[in-house]
Each structure stands twice: as C-alpha cells, then as structure tokens.
Amino acid sequence: DGGITQSPKYLFRKEGQNVTLSCEQNLNHDAMYWYRQDPGQGLRLIYYSQIVNDFQKGDIAEGYSVSREKKESFPLTVTSAQKNPTAFYLCASTVTGLNTEAFFGQGTRLTVV
Amino acid sequence: QQQVKQSPQSLIVQKGGISIINCAYENTAFDYFPWYQQFPGKGPALLIAIRPDVSEKKEGRFTISFNKSAKQFSLHIMDSQPGDSATYFCAASKESNTGKLIFGQGTTLQVKP
C-alpha cells in the first residue's frame, strides 16, 4: 500500500533533549512537508522540501531542523531551542505540479515531560 | 495577509440536516482552496478542493461555494450523517505548491442521530 508512514505514534521527551521524528513515503512524491497542530488551531507549516538536498523554512521553523538526503525520507528534529514542543506533528507529501493533492501521514504526538 | 479565517469553531447538526462552514482569505495570490476532514488522532484527508475560476464544486454530499470578489468560500454538507462528525479545515495555497498550505482554525462538527 502506498502512503506516508510517521513514527513513532507517541513520543515523550525530557526538557533540554533533542528528538527526531521520522517520515517516510513510498508514493514517489517529490515534495514533503512538516506541519504542527495545536489544540484549537489549524496546522502550521514548519519546513518543506521540493527536491532532495534542498529545503525551505515555513512559518514556524525556529527550534526545528530537517534533512532531505533521500526522496522517500524527510526527518524532523525538534531541538532544545523549541520553547513549546508539545504538539501533534504531521508530515505530508505532494507530486510536483499544478493542483495536486497533499497527502498526510497519521501524525506523531510529542509530549515534553 | 496570509491568514485564513474559519467559522464557526464548533457546530452541532441533526442527522439529515445541512452543515455549513465558512472561510475567508486575504491573499489574492491564492488559487487553490481545499477542505480537509480530520478524525481524532488521525491525519487530515482531502475532501474536496476548488480553484477560483469556478463558483461551485460538488462531490456527493459535499459542495464548495466560492465567492472570489468577497474572498470567501464555504463547505456545505448535505444530509449530514453521524459518520461526518469530525474536524474540518479549510485551507489556501498557490496552485504551484499545493502542499504549502495556510489552514483555517478548524470546525468541530457533531452530527446527532
């Protein structure tokens, strides 16, 4: 089955620690995205990548880092510089082109303890 | 300029009724307007999307109405069913990068049997 796999589903982190969220897709999509979702708010874009070895900051990139070494993978690192990291993180991907649907993974819920 | 405003925040509808959710955008450069449905603990899934060259698009029980001059668009769910109970997000982007979305705040819909 084609799709986007995010792991783990739940993640707990101690304050001051970096943590990496995994996102893998087998849809052969060129572009990948990371969004953050907080209760009562819409999704907000953290980073996106339209080709391998290239990525751009979204609206709330501070405290996060990404890499895109392979087309299928776009991991997100939440660093200790992120002041309020507890949230639901969603990865998405699209084919490059006009009017194409963005497919989302099932999300990772990160909690800082 | 980048905001998408969505209302109402929550909505309760009787089974068989019509659910209506409204959105307004500011950036006239947006030319792709999708609606996403999200169930608790899951990633959003595309319901229906519209481009500004049409005023209405219908897919089954779901209809998007689009008013370009007012910079507003809305989702109508006809014959609402308990299975439609979910959170709905409107969004906007440029057609050239449909994964780079600006989301509304979301509407939690409850359909009572």
PDB file of C-alpha atoms in Angstrom:
ATOM      1  CA  ASP A   1       0.000   0.000   0.000  1.00  0.00           C
ATOM      2  CA  GLY A   2       1.294   3.431  -0.907  1.00  0.00           C
ATOM      3  CA  GLY A   3       1.308   6.064   1.747  1.00  0.00           C
ATOM      4  CA  ILE A   4       3.124   8.123   4.326  1.00  0.00           C
ATOM      5  CA  THR A   5       4.447   6.481   7.470  1.00  0.00           C
ATOM      6  CA  GLN A   6       5.229   8.548  10.543  1.00  0.00           C
ATOM      7  CA  SER A   7       6.927   7.041  13.542  1.00  0.00           C
ATOM      8  CA  PRO A   8       6.647   6.788  16.399  1.00  0.00           C
ATOM      9  CA  LYS A   9       2.964   7.496  17.013  1.00  0.00           C
ATOM     10  CA  TYR A  10       3.658   8.775  20.541  1.00  0.00           C
ATOM     11  CA  LEU A  11       6.910  10.290  21.752  1.00  0.00           C
ATOM     12  CA  PHE A  12       7.924  11.597  25.139  1.00  0.00           C
ATOM     13  CA  ARG A  13      10.893  13.893  25.608  1.00  0.00           C
ATOM     14  CA  LYS A  14      12.582  15.398  28.583  1.00  0.00           C
ATOM     15  CA  GLU A  15      13.174  19.114  28.567  1.00  0.00           C
ATOM     16  CA  GLY A  16      16.517  20.010  27.013  1.00  0.00           C
ATOM     17  CA  GLN A  17      16.686  16.941  24.771  1.00  0.00           C
ATOM     18  CA  ASN A  18      16.634  16.850  21.001  1.00  0.00           C
ATOM     19  CA  VAL A  19      14.281  14.349  19.377  1.00  0.00           C
ATOM     20  CA  THR A  20      13.843  13.208  15.778  1.00  0.00           C
ATOM     21  CA  LEU A  21      10.509  12.360  14.167  1.00  0.00           C
ATOM     22  CA  SER A  22      10.502  10.037  11.190  1.00  0.00           C
ATOM     23  CA  CYS A  23       8.530  10.489   7.966  1.00  0.00           C
ATOM     24  CA  GLU A  24       8.798   8.027   5.069  1.00  0.00           C
ATOM     25  CA  GLN A  25       6.724   7.951   1.884  1.00  0.00           C
ATOM     26  CA  ASN A  26       6.506   5.375  -0.908  1.00  0.00           C
ATOM     27  CA  LEU A  27       4.305   7.479  -3.175  1.00  0.00           C
ATOM     28  CA  ASN A  28       7.279   8.668  -5.256  1.00  0.00           C
ATOM     29  CA  HIS A  29       6.317  12.233  -4.371  1.00  0.00           C
ATOM     30  CA  ASP A  30       8.844  14.972  -4.937  1.00  0.00           C
ATOM     31  CA  ALA A  31       7.764  17.393  -2.231  1.00  0.00           C
ATOM     32  CA  MET A  32       7.454  16.784   1.507  1.00  0.00           C
ATOM     33  CA  TYR A  33       6.209  18.977   4.336  1.00  0.00           C
ATOM     34  CA  TRP A  34       6.114  19.151   8.124  1.00  0.00           C
ATOM     35  CA  TYR A  35       3.194  20.739   9.953  1.00  0.00           C
ATOM     36  CA  ARG A  36       2.498  21.321  13.620  1.00  0.00           C
ATOM     37  CA  GLN A  37      -1.023  21.134  15.065  1.00  0.00           C
ATOM     38  CA  ASP A  38      -2.017  22.604  18.431  1.00  0.00           C
ATOM     39  CA  PRO A  39      -5.461  22.241  20.039  1.00  0.00           C
ATOM     40  CA  GLY A  40      -7.968  24.729  18.663  1.00  0.00           C
ATOM     41  CA  GLN A  41      -5.610  25.850  15.944  1.00  0.00           C
ATOM     42  CA  GLY A  42      -5.089  24.951  12.348  1.00  0.00           C
ATOM     43  CA  LEU A  43      -1.966  23.303  11.041  1.00  0.00           C
ATOM     44  CA  ARG A  44       1.108  25.494  10.699  1.00  0.00           C
ATOM     45  CA  LEU A  45       3.972  24.847   8.298  1.00  0.00           C
ATOM     46  CA  ILE A  46       7.395  24.171   9.845  1.00  0.00           C
ATOM     47  CA  TYR A  47       9.608  23.184   6.892  1.00  0.00           C
ATOM     48  CA  TYR A  48       9.186  21.880   3.381  1.00  0.00           C
ATOM     49  CA  SER A  49      11.352  20.314   0.695  1.00  0.00           C
ATOM     50  CA  GLN A  50      10.613  20.185  -3.006  1.00  0.00           C
ATOM     51  CA  ILE A  51      13.707  18.238  -4.070  1.00  0.00           C
ATOM     52  CA  VAL A  52      16.392  16.121  -2.448  1.00  0.00           C
ATOM     53  CA  ASN A  53      19.107  18.059  -0.602  1.00  0.00           C
ATOM     54  CA  ASP A  54      17.052  21.245  -0.561  1.00  0.00           C
ATOM     55  CA  PHE A  55      14.512  22.586   1.941  1.00  0.00           C
ATOM     56  CA  GLN A  56      12.883  25.866   2.955  1.00  0.00           C
ATOM     57  CA  LYS A  57      11.629  27.303   6.222  1.00  0.00           C
ATOM     58  CA  GLY A  58       7.923  27.565   6.789  1.00  0.00           C
ATOM     59  CA  ASP A  59       6.107  29.921   9.124  1.00  0.00           C
ATOM     60  CA  ILE A  60       7.347  28.456  12.428  1.00  0.00           C
ATOM     61  CA  ALA A  61      10.805  26.982  11.718  1.00  0.00           C
ATOM     62  CA  GLU A  62      12.560  28.277  14.853  1.00  0.00           C
ATOM     63  CA  GLY A  63      13.693  25.423  17.091  1.00  0.00           C
ATOM     64  CA  TYR A  64      13.366  22.782  14.357  1.00  0.00           C
ATOM     65  CA  SER A  65      15.717  21.273  11.779  1.00  0.00           C
ATOM     66  CA  VAL A  66      15.244  18.920   8.838  1.00  0.00           C
ATOM     67  CA  SER A  67      17.227  16.983   6.243  1.00  0.00           C
ATOM     68  CA  ARG A  68      16.300  15.535   2.870  1.00  0.00           C
ATOM     69  CA  GLU A  69      19.013  13.070   1.862  1.00  0.00           C
ATOM     70  CA  LYS A  70      16.615  10.675   0.151  1.00  0.00           C
ATOM     71  CA  LYS A  71      13.442  11.308  -1.839  1.00  0.00           C
ATOM     72  CA  GLU A  72      11.461   8.973   0.419  1.00  0.00           C
ATOM     73  CA  SER A  73      12.512  10.410   3.764  1.00  0.00           C
ATOM     74  CA  PHE A  74      12.145  13.789   5.488  1.00  0.00           C
ATOM     75  CA  PRO A  75      13.001  13.554   9.214  1.00  0.00           C
ATOM     76  CA  LEU A  76      12.234  16.438  11.569  1.00  0.00           C
ATOM     77  CA  THR A  77      14.393  17.186  14.611  1.00  0.00           C
ATOM     78  CA  VAL A  78      12.809  19.110  17.453  1.00  0.00           C
ATOM     79  CA  THR A  79      15.697  20.796  19.227  1.00  0.00           C
ATOM     80  CA  SER A  80      16.022  22.030  22.770  1.00  0.00           C
ATOM     81  CA  ALA A  81      15.657  25.557  21.366  1.00  0.00           C
ATOM     82  CA  GLN A  82      11.975  24.924  20.652  1.00  0.00           C
ATOM     83  CA  LYS A  83      10.258  26.577  23.618  1.00  0.00           C
ATOM     84  CA  ASN A  84       6.931  24.770  23.454  1.00  0.00           C
ATOM     85  CA  PRO A  85       7.406  21.486  21.592  1.00  0.00           C
ATOM     86  CA  THR A  86       4.384  19.582  22.906  1.00  0.00           C
ATOM     87  CA  ALA A  87       2.113  19.201  19.851  1.00  0.00           C
ATOM     88  CA  PHE A  88       0.813  16.865  17.152  1.00  0.00           C
ATOM     89  CA  TYR A  89       3.228  16.748  14.209  1.00  0.00           C
ATOM     90  CA  LEU A  90       2.052  15.882  10.711  1.00  0.00           C
ATOM     91  CA  CYS A  91       4.069  15.046   7.634  1.00  0.00           C
ATOM     92  CA  ALA A  92       2.656  15.483   4.133  1.00  0.00           C
ATOM     93  CA  SER A  93       3.772  14.978   0.552  1.00  0.00           C
ATOM     94  CA  THR A  94       2.721  16.007  -2.947  1.00  0.00           C
ATOM     95  CA  VAL A  95       3.672  15.362  -6.508  1.00  0.00           C
ATOM     96  CA  THR A  96       5.286  18.452  -8.005  1.00  0.00           C
ATOM     97  CA  GLY A  97       2.864  20.129 -10.368  1.00  0.00           C
ATOM     98  CA  LEU A  98      -0.350  22.103 -10.506  1.00  0.00           C
ATOM     99  CA  ASN A  99      -3.433  21.353  -8.479  1.00  0.00           C
ATOM    100  CA  THR A 100      -2.068  18.209  -6.812  1.00  0.00           C
ATOM    101  CA  GLU A 101      -3.431  16.777  -3.582  1.00  0.00           C
ATOM    102  CA  ALA A 102      -1.376  16.873  -0.383  1.00  0.00           C
ATOM    103  CA  PHE A 103      -1.417  13.507   1.396  1.00  0.00           C
ATOM    104  CA  PHE A 104      -0.878  13.448   5.158  1.00  0.00           C
ATOM    105  CA  GLY A 105       0.572  10.832   7.469  1.00  0.00           C
ATOM    106  CA  GLN A 106      -1.116   9.737  10.699  1.00  0.00           C
ATOM    107  CA  GLY A 107       0.945  12.017  12.882  1.00  0.00           C
ATOM    108  CA  THR A 108       3.292  11.843  15.860  1.00  0.00           C
ATOM    109  CA  ARG A 109       2.153  13.202  19.208  1.00  0.00           C
ATOM    110  CA  LEU A 110       5.135  14.662  21.036  1.00  0.00           C
ATOM    111  CA  THR A 111       4.901  15.375  24.753  1.00  0.00           C
ATOM    112  CA  VAL A 112       7.602  17.066  26.804  1.00  0.00           C
ATOM    113  CA  VAL A 113       7.764  15.693  30.340  1.00  0.00           C
TER     114      VAL A 113
ATOM    115  CA  GLN B   1      -2.184  38.809   4.516  1.00  0.00           C
ATOM    116  CA  GLN B   2      -1.511  35.122   4.906  1.00  0.00           C
ATOM    117  CA  GLN B   3      -4.439  34.332   7.213  1.00  0.00           C
ATOM    118  CA  VAL B   4      -7.411  32.129   6.540  1.00  0.00           C
ATOM    119  CA  LYS B   5     -10.269  32.719   8.984  1.00  0.00           C
ATOM    120  CA  GLN B   6     -12.750  29.917   9.602  1.00  0.00           C
ATOM    121  CA  SER B   7     -16.101  29.880  11.371  1.00  0.00           C
ATOM    122  CA  PRO B   8     -17.830  28.570  13.366  1.00  0.00           C
ATOM    123  CA  GLN B   9     -15.376  26.946  15.768  1.00  0.00           C
ATOM    124  CA  SER B  10     -17.919  24.211  16.549  1.00  0.00           C
ATOM    125  CA  LEU B  11     -21.185  23.079  15.027  1.00  0.00           C
ATOM    126  CA  ILE B  12     -23.929  20.691  16.113  1.00  0.00           C
ATOM    127  CA  VAL B  13     -26.354  19.447  13.464  1.00  0.00           C
ATOM    128  CA  GLN B  14     -29.147  16.898  13.499  1.00  0.00           C
ATOM    129  CA  LYS B  15     -28.866  13.858  11.263  1.00  0.00           C
ATOM    130  CA  GLY B  16     -30.171  14.737   7.819  1.00  0.00           C
ATOM    131  CA  GLY B  17     -29.514  18.440   8.246  1.00  0.00           C
ATOM    132  CA  ILE B  18     -27.165  20.743   6.365  1.00  0.00           C
ATOM    133  CA  SER B  19     -23.781  21.657   7.852  1.00  0.00           C
ATOM    134  CA  ILE B  20     -22.245  24.926   6.678  1.00  0.00           C
ATOM    135  CA  ILE B  21     -18.695  26.072   7.414  1.00  0.00           C
ATOM    136  CA  ASN B  22     -17.320  29.382   6.200  1.00  0.00           C
ATOM    137  CA  CYS B  23     -13.827  30.636   5.419  1.00  0.00           C
ATOM    138  CA  ALA B  24     -12.338  33.948   4.373  1.00  0.00           C
ATOM    139  CA  TYR B  25      -8.881  34.605   2.989  1.00  0.00           C
ATOM    140  CA  GLU B  26      -6.799  37.713   2.451  1.00  0.00           C
ATOM    141  CA  ASN B  27      -4.094  36.918  -0.072  1.00  0.00           C
ATOM    142  CA  THR B  28      -5.425  37.279  -3.620  1.00  0.00           C
ATOM    143  CA  ALA B  29      -2.455  35.258  -4.900  1.00  0.00           C
ATOM    144  CA  PHE B  30      -4.046  32.090  -3.505  1.00  0.00           C
ATOM    145  CA  ASP B  31      -5.570  29.980  -6.251  1.00  0.00           C
ATOM    146  CA  TYR B  32      -6.189  26.579  -4.669  1.00  0.00           C
ATOM    147  CA  PHE B  33      -8.710  26.084  -1.884  1.00  0.00           C
ATOM    148  CA  PRO B  34      -9.040  22.592  -0.357  1.00  0.00           C
ATOM    149  CA  TRP B  35     -11.141  21.299   2.511  1.00  0.00           C
ATOM    150  CA  TYR B  36      -9.723  18.604   4.787  1.00  0.00           C
ATOM    151  CA  GLN B  37     -11.503  16.233   7.166  1.00  0.00           C
ATOM    152  CA  GLN B  38      -9.729  15.001  10.283  1.00  0.00           C
ATOM    153  CA  PHE B  39     -10.801  12.340  12.766  1.00  0.00           C
ATOM    154  CA  PRO B  40      -9.319  12.315  16.295  1.00  0.00           C
ATOM    155  CA  GLY B  41      -5.731  11.075  16.379  1.00  0.00           C
ATOM    156  CA  LYS B  42      -5.520  10.835  12.587  1.00  0.00           C
ATOM    157  CA  GLY B  43      -4.005  12.918   9.823  1.00  0.00           C
ATOM    158  CA  PRO B  44      -6.227  15.163   7.681  1.00  0.00           C
ATOM    159  CA  ALA B  45      -7.626  13.770   4.442  1.00  0.00           C
ATOM    160  CA  LEU B  46      -8.647  15.817   1.422  1.00  0.00           C
ATOM    161  CA  LEU B  47     -12.415  16.077   1.000  1.00  0.00           C
ATOM    162  CA  ILE B  48     -12.814  18.430  -1.937  1.00  0.00           C
ATOM    163  CA  ALA B  49     -10.910  21.336  -3.488  1.00  0.00           C
ATOM    164  CA  ILE B  50     -11.752  24.253  -5.764  1.00  0.00           C
ATOM    165  CA  ARG B  51      -9.959  26.733  -7.965  1.00  0.00           C
ATOM    166  CA  PRO B  52     -11.172  30.362  -8.260  1.00  0.00           C
ATOM    167  CA  ASP B  53     -12.284  30.016 -11.875  1.00  0.00           C
ATOM    168  CA  VAL B  54     -15.447  28.199 -10.754  1.00  0.00           C
ATOM    169  CA  SER B  55     -18.072  29.346  -8.250  1.00  0.00           C
ATOM    170  CA  GLU B  56     -19.222  25.924  -7.083  1.00  0.00           C
ATOM    171  CA  LYS B  57     -17.996  22.346  -6.981  1.00  0.00           C
ATOM    172  CA  LYS B  58     -19.985  19.363  -5.816  1.00  0.00           C
ATOM    173  CA  GLU B  59     -18.831  15.871  -4.910  1.00  0.00           C
ATOM    174  CA  GLY B  60     -21.551  13.667  -3.497  1.00  0.00           C
ATOM    175  CA  ARG B  61     -22.985  15.307  -0.384  1.00  0.00           C
ATOM    176  CA  PHE B  62     -20.155  17.861  -0.204  1.00  0.00           C
ATOM    177  CA  THR B  63     -20.274  21.208  -2.023  1.00  0.00           C
ATOM    178  CA  ILE B  64     -17.815  24.099  -2.049  1.00  0.00           C
ATOM    179  CA  SER B  65     -19.200  27.541  -2.859  1.00  0.00           C
ATOM    180  CA  PHE B  66     -16.623  30.159  -3.855  1.00  0.00           C
ATOM    181  CA  ASN B  67     -17.011  33.961  -3.980  1.00  0.00           C
ATOM    182  CA  LYS B  68     -13.868  35.437  -5.485  1.00  0.00           C
ATOM    183  CA  SER B  69     -14.875  39.102  -5.085  1.00  0.00           C
ATOM    184  CA  ALA B  70     -15.637  38.631  -1.392  1.00  0.00           C
ATOM    185  CA  LYS B  71     -12.614  36.370  -0.870  1.00  0.00           C
ATOM    186  CA  GLN B  72     -14.827  33.809   0.829  1.00  0.00           C
ATOM    187  CA  PHE B  73     -15.573  30.136   0.375  1.00  0.00           C
ATOM    188  CA  SER B  74     -17.742  27.678   2.216  1.00  0.00           C
ATOM    189  CA  LEU B  75     -18.357  23.958   2.651  1.00  0.00           C
ATOM    190  CA  HIS B  76     -21.885  22.591   2.652  1.00  0.00           C
ATOM    191  CA  ILE B  77     -22.526  19.043   3.835  1.00  0.00           C
ATOM    192  CA  MET B  78     -25.974  17.908   2.747  1.00  0.00           C
ATOM    193  CA  ASP B  79     -27.888  15.168   4.564  1.00  0.00           C
ATOM    194  CA  SER B  80     -25.321  15.198   7.383  1.00  0.00           C
ATOM    195  CA  GLN B  81     -24.638  11.803   8.981  1.00  0.00           C
ATOM    196  CA  PRO B  82     -23.167  10.816  12.364  1.00  0.00           C
ATOM    197  CA  GLY B  83     -20.146   9.470  10.469  1.00  0.00           C
ATOM    198  CA  ASP B  84     -19.452  13.018   9.292  1.00  0.00           C
ATOM    199  CA  SER B  85     -18.628  14.004  12.889  1.00  0.00           C
ATOM    200  CA  ALA B  86     -15.035  15.226  12.626  1.00  0.00           C
ATOM    201  CA  THR B  87     -12.941  18.379  12.469  1.00  0.00           C
ATOM    202  CA  TYR B  88     -12.978  20.218   9.164  1.00  0.00           C
ATOM    203  CA  PHE B  89     -10.258  22.571   7.976  1.00  0.00           C
ATOM    204  CA  CYS B  90     -10.339  24.959   5.077  1.00  0.00           C
ATOM    205  CA  ALA B  91      -7.013  25.921   3.555  1.00  0.00           C
ATOM    206  CA  ALA B  92      -5.488  28.002   0.813  1.00  0.00           C
ATOM    207  CA  SER B  93      -2.335  27.883  -1.248  1.00  0.00           C
ATOM    208  CA  LYS B  94      -0.887  28.741  -4.597  1.00  0.00           C
ATOM    209  CA  GLU B  95      -1.604  26.120  -7.231  1.00  0.00           C
ATOM    210  CA  SER B  96       2.111  25.817  -7.968  1.00  0.00           C
ATOM    211  CA  ASN B  97       2.777  24.457  -4.448  1.00  0.00           C
ATOM    212  CA  THR B  98      -0.362  22.832  -3.107  1.00  0.00           C
ATOM    213  CA  GLY B  99       1.411  21.320  -0.125  1.00  0.00           C
ATOM    214  CA  LYS B 100       2.372  24.735   1.227  1.00  0.00           C
ATOM    215  CA  LEU B 101      -0.993  25.377   2.828  1.00  0.00           C
ATOM    216  CA  ILE B 102      -2.365  28.101   5.067  1.00  0.00           C
ATOM    217  CA  PHE B 103      -5.035  26.473   7.235  1.00  0.00           C
ATOM    218  CA  GLY B 104      -8.082  27.871   8.954  1.00  0.00           C
ATOM    219  CA  GLN B 105      -8.517  27.235  12.673  1.00  0.00           C
ATOM    220  CA  GLY B 106     -10.828  24.258  12.171  1.00  0.00           C
ATOM    221  CA  THR B 107     -14.501  23.482  12.863  1.00  0.00           C
ATOM    222  CA  THR B 108     -15.536  20.579  15.051  1.00  0.00           C
ATOM    223  CA  LEU B 109     -18.747  19.106  13.668  1.00  0.00           C
ATOM    224  CA  GLN B 110     -21.026  16.879  15.700  1.00  0.00           C
ATOM    225  CA  VAL B 111     -23.951  15.240  13.915  1.00  0.00           C
ATOM    226  CA  LYS B 112     -26.576  13.978  16.362  1.00  0.00           C
ATOM    227  CA  PRO B 113     -28.521  10.834  15.465  1.00  0.00           C
TER     228      PRO B 113
END
